[in-house]
Structure formats: C-alpha cells, structure tokens
C-alpha cells in the first residue's frame, strides 16, 4: 500500500510541478494564434455548410449535410470496394505477394515427373535442384485428364510439365503411341494418304499459355516421353516473373495411336478435342539472366554472320544471329553449330531454328567466365564468332543441392539422358526391372546404361518400369555392338505407321536407307531383320549394317553393330554376328537383381 | 464547461462564441497537453491545433452537450500526431537553444543544480520516462486523475470511456509505473542519467 501511495503522490507532485512551471492558465496569446490561423476577423463567419449552400452546394458540403450514419456507411462501402479492387488487382497481377508461401513448394515434385526433362541439359539439373514449381492441377474432357505437374520460367523460356491420362486401348488393340498433346492431325492425314484412304480435313490445334492480360502465347516446342511431356513457351516479361503471374494453359486436342491386332497392325489415331484450360499461378524462382550483345561479325563465302545477342539463364544459353548474303534457296539447317569454351571444351546446341536471315540457337547454360567462340560450319565455310563473358557465378540461383548422377563424366553439352552408366549388370537389372541377361561367351561388357522410356509398354500394363537397358559388347577382334531391351515397341517403323503403310511408303520413295524387314521366328518370338545404309563415322564410305529385333511377349530386344566398330566385316558376316549374339544373349542366364 | 448557447453559436459559425469556448476550455486542455508533452510550448501548439481542428470540423459535433469530450478526443488525436511526427526528436539547429530551454523546463531547472535538486530532477526524470512507457490514453487518464484530481466518472465522460475501463486503466498504469520505477531504482539509472544531463 505504501508503494502505491508513493507512486500516486509522486504523480500528483509531478503534475503539479509541471503545471506550475508551465502555468495553470492557457497562454494569453492562444486565441490570437487560433484566430490568425483561421482568419477569424469577423464576429460571425458562415459555417462550411451554409457557404456550400450559398455557392450551389459543393460535393463536400452536400456530403457533410448527410446524416452521420449514412456518411459512415458510404465511406465503409467505398472503402470496402476500394480494398476489394486493390486486393483483386494485387492478386491478379502480383500473386507472389499474395501467395508467398507457395514459393516454399519449389522442389517437392516427384522425381519421376522430371524424367521427361532428362534430354534437356538445362532443365534436367534445374528440376533436380528443385527449381520447378509444382502445380498439380487437372482438367478433364472426354475421359482424358490433362494434369499440369510443374512450371518453370526464366528469361529464356517458360516450361510446363504435363501428364495425360486417357482411356486404355480397347480390346484387340495395342497402344503404340501414348496420349500426347496434338497440334494438328497431320499423322492421320499421312497415314490415310499412305494407306489410300481419304485424308481428313487438315486441322490445327493450338497450344497456348494465356497471360494475365488475356494474350495467348503459342508453344514453341513440345517434347515428351510417353504420356509425360513438357511444353516450352516464350519467356514471360521480367516484371511478371518477379511478381508472380496468373496464367492459363490452353490445349485444344490430345490423342494416342492404336494398332489393331498386333503392334505392326493398322493404325488408328484417337483424337479427343477439348479444350483443356488450366488456370494456375506461376511463382517463378528468382533466376538471374546474363544478357550480352557481342555484335561480333564474321564473313565467309559472301555470307556475313552477326552474333547479335547471347542470353544465359540457368536453363540455357540462347543466341541470336543474323545472316547477310545467304542465298534464298538455302536450306533451313544449312550449317552445323558448336561453341568452343574457355577451357577448350566443345558444346553442341540443343536446338537451332532459322527464319529467313534470323537464326536462333539454344545451348546448355554457358556460365563460366572467359572467351567463348561460336563456330558455324557449312560446306567448307567456317564462321568464328568470339565473345567474352564475365564471371557471374555468384548470381547463379541455388535452389538446392547440386545434382548427383550415378554416371561417369559425360561430354559437356551432351544430354545426360541415362540414369545409370557403368558396368554393373546387377545395378542395371535392379534399376530397370527388366530381365537382364548375362554377357555371351566370347564377348566383353564395355558399358551398360539405363535410360527412361515412357512409351506405352506392349503389355498395356502402365505400372511397369519405363526404362530401357543397353549393353555395349565387344569381342576379341574389336567388333562392337549393342544389345538393347525395353518393354515398349522398338522398331525402325515409326510408331504411327503400320508395317503395311511403312512398306508402301518405302516402295513409293525414290530411294530408301532401310531395307526390310525380313520377318522370322526364334524361340516363339517374332524377329525383324533390317539392313540400314549408313555412313561410317569419317563420312568416307557407305555401310550396310544389319539390325535385328526380337519381340518377346514383354517387349523388344534390339541387336545392332556400332558403325565404325565393325572392323571391315561385310553385311553377311555382321548379320551372322548379330544373330549369334542375339541367340547367345537370350540363352544366357538372367542376372539376379 | 462552455454554455450551450455558446456551443450552438460555435456550431453556427459565431467567432465570438468560439472565442468564449476557447477561453473556458483551454486551461484544462492546456494542462493536459503539458502533462502529455512535458513541454509548454508544444502543449500550446497542441491546444491551438485542437481548436483549429474543432472550428474546421465543427459540423461533426452532433451533440452540443458533448463539446468537452469532443475536444479531448481531438487533443488525443493531435497528441498522437505530435508523437508520430517526433516533434521532440526533430530539433533544427536554429531552434536548439529553445529546445534546450524546453528540456530545462521539463525537468524544472534552469540554474546549475544543487545536490538535492539533482535528486529531485532524477526523480522527475524517472517518472517522466516511466510515463512515456504508457500509452497516450493512459497518460491522459493519469494526468486527469492525479493532475486535475478528477473523479473516474468525470474522466470517463471527458475521454468518452466507460468508468470501469478508466478504473482498470488507472490500476494497470500504476502497476506499470511501480514496476518501472522499482527497476529503475534498482539500477540507479535515472539518477545517473539526470546527473549526466545536468553536467
């Protein structure tokens, strides 16, 4: 109680003291200051409302005359409306600020979904590091479900990973091509033309990504393995990538290919039209871009190439070239391209496109500092276009741990498509789930690799492992060949064509590089023997190489010599060799997993 | 409290009525402003601001009988603005002497202090610091309660609060002050700070 009294007393003393110092009365000039600020000279001043009435009732004056409750109600409604507009605008144009937590979802996609990206040396490491944003949104039309799995965006491209789940093949048919995004009905037209049927009316189907302003951006590339695939769109503007963006994936048609009776029987193209529209919010990870404009030129044979821009992101390096003096009849892919890096390494492009005198080349990301040289070769002409690149590794995004592979080192730029490369048949059998046989007597195992193969398995059972296993074997003479097995249909016949249609097309062609197949039987399996005309690696001679296929009930086995490693054996000797190896391979015991 | 006739005149724009209201209401408002700001000059500015706002927005006063609480509400808002603008912290160099003068007024000392004066200054400084830890509303309540010796229900009327809320706030504020002052006494911080300021 004493402390309470003490505090209260101290307060009274304190307040009394302050008031005493300041004076209990208000300063004498208080009114003067107020009157001066308000301009109160006259004894009577019209009120704002009266002034408003006299001057014709301004809006403010009219508002002040409204009852207080109504004014507050109006303010409340206006405030809510304004807040709603602001929230809608922010949500639509800057969803990153609204759904910031979604950014934490990066890198949680099932690893299997990323297998489709293995062929892209820029995207695959990014997927492994968790740079892709899981989406997992679906749309269904006509019994076909299109699921958008992941999205990635940087200054070079916007990539959407998808999966299509459609009805199984009807009884009596085999699905030879999986459900995939269709951009036209050209396959059906070609098949109809080759088989003598009336081709359908040509039809194009659009695949677009609609931005928040409603503008559609057409896909530039569609790739995939089986019913998994990815679609590449042009890059989004930088500010949209920063804010996050509402996008809509628009797919107009999907389809698969069926074979009637056996895998080489007549084809049927099932096409289901949608559209499938999947709105989603893309929250791209922050991905820096190194944009250079080298403007370096090189001339040869009357043609001048100019390297106008080099744009590097984590997913790849995009180069733009212009060509002056190119003859009008120059074929689309008139040249070969490569980049020589600072350490003397060579990088091959992942894609090259040409439109008139503009050429765009895509390479794996070139992120080291130093001098690079783009080398373009065509018909003995060489253009060398060097540029210097700064060190910007510190700006590279770090989404997660560096990708690890079970493979040995591969040449830079080569797509790391294998999930395993080594010499362990046990590992290959375990990873693939396939019946891997032992090495035939007289042959030595050089390498075994496991590669994704997402095409439809011939058994129709989609739960089976989507992998192919390839062994590279060599004998004492140095002859080298490969044995490849998979659950899917491997053949020189395109999956979209029946054997009859393929033969018809070869018969109509003026010259074909493929002869066959010679159909046979071995141990109850159908066999196809083809002869392929090819060039030796030095491009100095034409080779005729036999390729043998065996079709057990669960899939395909291919036995093929490696061009350049045939040690001068003729076609007949090679045919005996592949046949003997195929039989010995089949007879060898299966490796336990 | 101002007469209702003056309030009605004020609402009609009668400057004379307004001047009479200023004369009647300003002492209490000024005292409260001093207790809130610890600065007579700032308090004068605040009170002037209160009446300027009151005149400009007089149509918002719907009930003439509630003029005093309305003015106190304006004072509280003006005080909040004053705190937000950091008037006490922004001291232009040209105003420095005046600011120093305000500081001396705040601590009740102009001449070099005697030893007992230092102790009183230390006590006042500790209390000021403790009061600064309270919310502006709690500071106003304590000032009206212990400065003007107003009853709880009168404080509630002026500040447009329920009496129970005022009593609760007084109780909690006193507890906070006791805690703060006890801690400060334990460390001797306020005395040392006051002595440093007085050197």
mmCIF file of N, CA and C in Angstrom, chain A residues 3-4 7-8 10-12 14-15 18-19 21-27 29-31 33-34 37-38 40 42-49 68, chain B residues 11-16 18-19 26 30-31 34-35 38 40 44 47-49 51 55 58 62 123 127-128 131 142-143 146-147 149 174 178 181:
data_model
loop_
_atom_site.group_PDB
_atom_site.id
_atom_site.type_symbol
_atom_site.label_atom_id
_atom_site.label_comp_id
_atom_site.label_asym_id
_atom_site.label_seq_id
_atom_site.Cartn_x
_atom_site.Cartn_y
_atom_site.Cartn_z
ATOM 1 N N UNK A 3 3.843 1.667 -1.279
ATOM 2 C CA UNK A 3 4.419 1.997 -2.589
ATOM 3 C C UNK A 3 3.365 2.584 -3.502
ATOM 4 N N UNK A 4 2.088 2.049 -3.366
ATOM 5 C CA UNK A 4 1.017 2.586 -4.185
ATOM 6 C C UNK A 4 0.795 4.065 -3.864
ATOM 7 N N UNK A 7 3.584 6.185 -5.302
ATOM 8 C CA UNK A 7 3.501 6.458 -6.743
ATOM 9 C C UNK A 7 2.435 7.499 -7.022
ATOM 10 N N UNK A 8 1.289 7.357 -6.382
ATOM 11 C CA UNK A 8 0.217 8.323 -6.621
ATOM 12 C C UNK A 8 0.645 9.725 -6.174
ATOM 13 N N UNK A 10 3.701 10.805 -5.944
ATOM 14 C CA UNK A 10 4.720 11.310 -6.880
ATOM 15 C C UNK A 10 4.067 11.823 -8.157
ATOM 16 N N UNK A 11 3.000 11.132 -8.571
ATOM 17 C CA UNK A 11 2.300 11.601 -9.768
ATOM 18 C C UNK A 11 1.686 12.976 -9.526
ATOM 19 N N UNK A 12 1.010 13.100 -8.380
ATOM 20 C CA UNK A 12 0.379 14.409 -8.090
ATOM 21 C C UNK A 12 1.441 15.508 -8.042
ATOM 22 N N UNK A 14 4.343 15.490 -9.427
ATOM 23 C CA UNK A 14 4.908 15.687 -10.766
ATOM 24 C C UNK A 14 3.988 16.566 -11.613
ATOM 25 N N UNK A 15 2.698 16.224 -11.629
ATOM 26 C CA UNK A 15 1.766 17.008 -12.438
ATOM 27 C C UNK A 15 1.660 18.446 -11.930
ATOM 28 N N UNK A 18 4.785 20.266 -13.068
ATOM 29 C CA UNK A 18 4.795 20.629 -14.493
ATOM 30 C C UNK A 18 3.800 21.740 -14.782
ATOM 31 N N UNK A 19 2.612 21.614 -14.187
ATOM 32 C CA UNK A 19 1.616 22.652 -14.429
ATOM 33 C C UNK A 19 2.075 23.985 -13.863
ATOM 34 N N UNK A 21 5.176 24.999 -13.546
ATOM 35 C CA UNK A 21 6.201 25.556 -14.427
ATOM 36 C C UNK A 21 5.584 26.168 -15.669
ATOM 37 N N UNK A 22 4.591 25.458 -16.219
ATOM 38 C CA UNK A 22 4.006 25.923 -17.481
ATOM 39 C C UNK A 22 2.938 26.980 -17.247
ATOM 40 N N UNK A 23 2.408 27.025 -16.051
ATOM 41 C CA UNK A 23 1.324 27.958 -15.790
ATOM 42 C C UNK A 23 0.002 27.245 -15.948
ATOM 43 N N UNK A 24 -0.855 27.393 -14.923
ATOM 44 C CA UNK A 24 -2.123 26.668 -14.960
ATOM 45 C C UNK A 24 -3.048 27.205 -16.032
ATOM 46 N N UNK A 25 -2.918 28.482 -16.313
ATOM 47 C CA UNK A 25 -3.798 29.045 -17.330
ATOM 48 C C UNK A 25 -3.166 28.864 -18.704
ATOM 49 N N UNK A 26 -4.015 28.839 -19.703
ATOM 50 C CA UNK A 26 -3.521 28.742 -21.062
ATOM 51 C C UNK A 26 -2.798 30.026 -21.419
ATOM 52 N N UNK A 27 -1.812 29.971 -22.297
ATOM 53 C CA UNK A 27 -1.116 31.190 -22.689
ATOM 54 C C UNK A 27 -2.072 32.242 -23.208
ATOM 55 N N UNK A 29 -1.765 34.346 -25.526
ATOM 56 C CA UNK A 29 -1.830 34.560 -26.971
ATOM 57 C C UNK A 29 -2.422 33.360 -27.702
ATOM 58 N N UNK A 30 -3.045 32.446 -26.942
ATOM 59 C CA UNK A 30 -3.591 31.257 -27.594
ATOM 60 C C UNK A 30 -4.662 31.621 -28.617
ATOM 61 N N UNK A 31 -5.606 32.477 -28.174
ATOM 62 C CA UNK A 31 -6.703 32.849 -29.070
ATOM 63 C C UNK A 31 -6.176 33.577 -30.297
ATOM 64 N N UNK A 33 -3.399 33.226 -31.804
ATOM 65 C CA UNK A 33 -2.837 32.269 -32.764
ATOM 66 C C UNK A 33 -3.919 31.519 -33.519
ATOM 67 N N UNK A 34 -4.969 31.128 -32.761
ATOM 68 C CA UNK A 34 -6.066 30.392 -33.407
ATOM 69 C C UNK A 34 -6.766 31.276 -34.430
ATOM 70 N N UNK A 37 -4.722 31.725 -37.560
ATOM 71 C CA UNK A 37 -4.696 30.557 -38.446
ATOM 72 C C UNK A 37 -6.020 30.364 -39.163
ATOM 73 N N UNK A 38 -7.113 30.728 -38.489
ATOM 74 C CA UNK A 38 -8.427 30.509 -39.098
ATOM 75 C C UNK A 38 -8.941 31.744 -39.823
ATOM 76 N N UNK A 40 -10.128 34.505 -38.471
ATOM 77 C CA UNK A 40 -11.366 34.930 -37.828
ATOM 78 C C UNK A 40 -11.269 36.405 -37.460
ATOM 79 N N UNK A 42 -14.052 38.579 -38.464
ATOM 80 C CA UNK A 42 -15.422 38.987 -38.171
ATOM 81 C C UNK A 42 -15.949 38.206 -36.982
ATOM 82 N N UNK A 43 -16.973 38.760 -36.387
ATOM 83 C CA UNK A 43 -17.530 38.081 -35.237
ATOM 84 C C UNK A 43 -18.383 36.890 -35.662
ATOM 85 N N UNK A 44 -18.859 36.912 -36.895
ATOM 86 C CA UNK A 44 -19.704 35.818 -37.337
ATOM 87 C C UNK A 44 -19.227 35.344 -38.709
ATOM 88 N N UNK A 45 -18.978 34.110 -38.798
ATOM 89 C CA UNK A 45 -18.469 33.524 -40.037
ATOM 90 C C UNK A 45 -19.425 32.440 -40.488
ATOM 91 N N UNK A 46 -19.778 32.427 -41.764
ATOM 92 C CA UNK A 46 -20.670 31.367 -42.215
ATOM 93 C C UNK A 46 -20.054 29.989 -42.010
ATOM 94 N N UNK A 47 -20.885 29.035 -41.660
ATOM 95 C CA UNK A 47 -20.389 27.671 -41.494
ATOM 96 C C UNK A 47 -20.112 27.079 -42.869
ATOM 97 N N UNK A 48 -19.282 26.085 -42.931
ATOM 98 C CA UNK A 48 -18.996 25.456 -44.227
ATOM 99 C C UNK A 48 -20.253 25.026 -44.943
ATOM 100 N N UNK A 49 -21.231 24.500 -44.213
ATOM 101 C CA UNK A 49 -22.430 24.014 -44.878
ATOM 102 C C UNK A 49 -23.235 25.174 -45.452
ATOM 103 N N UNK A 68 -24.904 11.391 -40.180
ATOM 104 C CA UNK A 68 -23.593 10.834 -39.889
ATOM 105 C C UNK A 68 -23.516 9.331 -40.206
ATOM 106 N N UNK B 11 -21.382 26.293 -33.382
ATOM 107 C CA UNK B 11 -21.793 25.430 -34.491
ATOM 108 C C UNK B 11 -22.334 26.243 -35.663
ATOM 109 N N UNK B 12 -22.873 27.405 -35.363
ATOM 110 C CA UNK B 12 -23.408 28.253 -36.429
ATOM 111 C C UNK B 12 -22.330 29.150 -37.026
ATOM 112 N N UNK B 13 -21.087 29.065 -36.479
ATOM 113 C CA UNK B 13 -20.004 29.868 -37.032
ATOM 114 C C UNK B 13 -19.795 31.191 -36.331
ATOM 115 N N UNK B 14 -20.285 31.289 -35.111
ATOM 116 C CA UNK B 14 -20.122 32.526 -34.353
ATOM 117 C C UNK B 14 -18.724 32.548 -33.734
ATOM 118 N N UNK B 15 -17.861 33.458 -34.254
ATOM 119 C CA UNK B 15 -16.478 33.510 -33.785
ATOM 120 C C UNK B 15 -16.404 33.971 -32.337
ATOM 121 N N UNK B 16 -17.317 34.842 -31.922
ATOM 122 C CA UNK B 16 -17.301 35.300 -30.529
ATOM 123 C C UNK B 16 -17.594 34.132 -29.589
ATOM 124 N N UNK B 18 -17.092 31.099 -30.244
ATOM 125 C CA UNK B 18 -15.929 30.224 -30.320
ATOM 126 C C UNK B 18 -14.820 30.723 -29.387
ATOM 127 N N UNK B 19 -14.611 32.073 -29.391
ATOM 128 C CA UNK B 19 -13.565 32.627 -28.533
ATOM 129 C C UNK B 19 -13.885 32.355 -27.058
ATOM 130 N N UNK B 26 -9.744 26.011 -22.737
ATOM 131 C CA UNK B 26 -8.305 25.868 -22.996
ATOM 132 C C UNK B 26 -7.472 25.560 -21.754
ATOM 133 N N UNK B 30 -4.936 22.685 -21.950
ATOM 134 C CA UNK B 30 -3.521 23.061 -21.941
ATOM 135 C C UNK B 30 -2.765 22.275 -20.868
ATOM 136 N N UNK B 31 -3.373 22.170 -19.681
ATOM 137 C CA UNK B 31 -2.726 21.396 -18.620
ATOM 138 C C UNK B 31 -2.511 19.948 -19.069
ATOM 139 N N UNK B 34 0.274 19.792 -21.476
ATOM 140 C CA UNK B 34 1.587 19.895 -20.825
ATOM 141 C C UNK B 34 1.971 18.561 -20.209
ATOM 142 N N UNK B 35 0.990 17.941 -19.541
ATOM 143 C CA UNK B 35 1.303 16.656 -18.894
ATOM 144 C C UNK B 35 1.617 15.572 -19.920
ATOM 145 N N UNK B 38 5.058 17.205 -21.720
ATOM 146 C CA UNK B 38 6.112 17.710 -20.819
ATOM 147 C C UNK B 38 6.788 18.929 -21.421
ATOM 148 N N UNK B 40 5.727 22.976 -22.417
ATOM 149 C CA UNK B 40 4.689 24.013 -22.508
ATOM 150 C C UNK B 40 4.504 24.559 -23.919
ATOM 151 N N UNK B 44 1.145 24.325 -26.042
ATOM 152 C CA UNK B 44 0.418 25.456 -26.630
ATOM 153 C C UNK B 44 0.097 25.175 -28.110
ATOM 154 N N UNK B 47 -2.764 22.629 -28.255
ATOM 155 C CA UNK B 47 -4.090 23.184 -27.933
ATOM 156 C C UNK B 47 -4.571 24.078 -29.076
ATOM 157 N N UNK B 48 -3.660 24.845 -29.609
ATOM 158 C CA UNK B 48 -4.043 25.671 -30.764
ATOM 159 C C UNK B 48 -4.536 24.779 -31.910
ATOM 160 N N UNK B 49 -3.831 23.690 -32.126
ATOM 161 C CA UNK B 49 -4.223 22.755 -33.182
ATOM 162 C C UNK B 49 -5.604 22.166 -32.891
ATOM 163 N N UNK B 51 -8.115 23.524 -31.295
ATOM 164 C CA UNK B 51 -9.214 24.463 -31.581
ATOM 165 C C UNK B 51 -9.318 24.770 -33.070
ATOM 166 N N UNK B 55 -12.792 24.073 -35.011
ATOM 167 C CA UNK B 55 -13.520 25.058 -35.809
ATOM 168 C C UNK B 55 -13.787 24.545 -37.223
ATOM 169 N N UNK B 58 -16.399 21.633 -37.050
ATOM 170 C CA UNK B 58 -17.420 21.800 -36.016
ATOM 171 C C UNK B 58 -18.723 21.118 -36.377
ATOM 172 N N UNK B 62 -22.194 16.540 -33.157
ATOM 173 C CA UNK B 62 -23.627 16.376 -33.340
ATOM 174 C C UNK B 62 -24.388 16.720 -32.058
ATOM 175 N N UNK B 123 14.391 12.112 -9.822
ATOM 176 C CA UNK B 123 13.090 11.536 -9.542
ATOM 177 C C UNK B 123 12.080 11.899 -10.629
ATOM 178 N N UNK B 127 10.244 9.436 -13.427
ATOM 179 C CA UNK B 127 8.783 9.385 -13.570
ATOM 180 C C UNK B 127 8.378 9.701 -15.012
ATOM 181 N N UNK B 128 9.050 10.696 -15.602
ATOM 182 C CA UNK B 128 8.751 11.029 -16.998
ATOM 183 C C UNK B 128 9.013 9.836 -17.904
ATOM 184 N N UNK B 131 6.350 7.321 -17.382
ATOM 185 C CA UNK B 131 5.096 7.742 -18.027
ATOM 186 C C UNK B 131 5.172 7.563 -19.541
ATOM 187 N N UNK B 142 -4.152 9.259 -16.368
ATOM 188 C CA UNK B 142 -3.422 9.542 -15.131
ATOM 189 C C UNK B 142 -3.314 11.043 -14.889
ATOM 190 N N UNK B 143 -3.102 11.794 -15.969
ATOM 191 C CA UNK B 143 -2.964 13.246 -15.824
ATOM 192 C C UNK B 143 -4.252 13.858 -15.301
ATOM 193 N N UNK B 146 -4.657 12.482 -11.501
ATOM 194 C CA UNK B 146 -3.754 12.958 -10.454
ATOM 195 C C UNK B 146 -3.280 14.395 -10.679
ATOM 196 N N UNK B 147 -3.477 14.893 -11.866
ATOM 197 C CA UNK B 147 -3.139 16.286 -12.115
ATOM 198 C C UNK B 147 -4.315 17.193 -11.840
ATOM 199 N N UNK B 149 -7.178 15.955 -10.507
ATOM 200 C CA UNK B 149 -7.948 15.334 -9.418
ATOM 201 C C UNK B 149 -9.396 15.085 -9.815
ATOM 202 N N UNK B 174 -0.737 2.278 -12.887
ATOM 203 C CA UNK B 174 0.013 2.435 -11.640
ATOM 204 C C UNK B 174 0.927 1.236 -11.407
ATOM 205 N N UNK B 178 4.888 1.438 -11.041
ATOM 206 C CA UNK B 178 5.609 0.932 -9.869
ATOM 207 C C UNK B 178 6.719 -0.025 -10.307
ATOM 208 N N UNK B 181 9.512 2.015 -12.013
ATOM 209 C CA UNK B 181 10.285 2.828 -11.073
ATOM 210 C C UNK B 181 11.123 1.954 -10.148
#
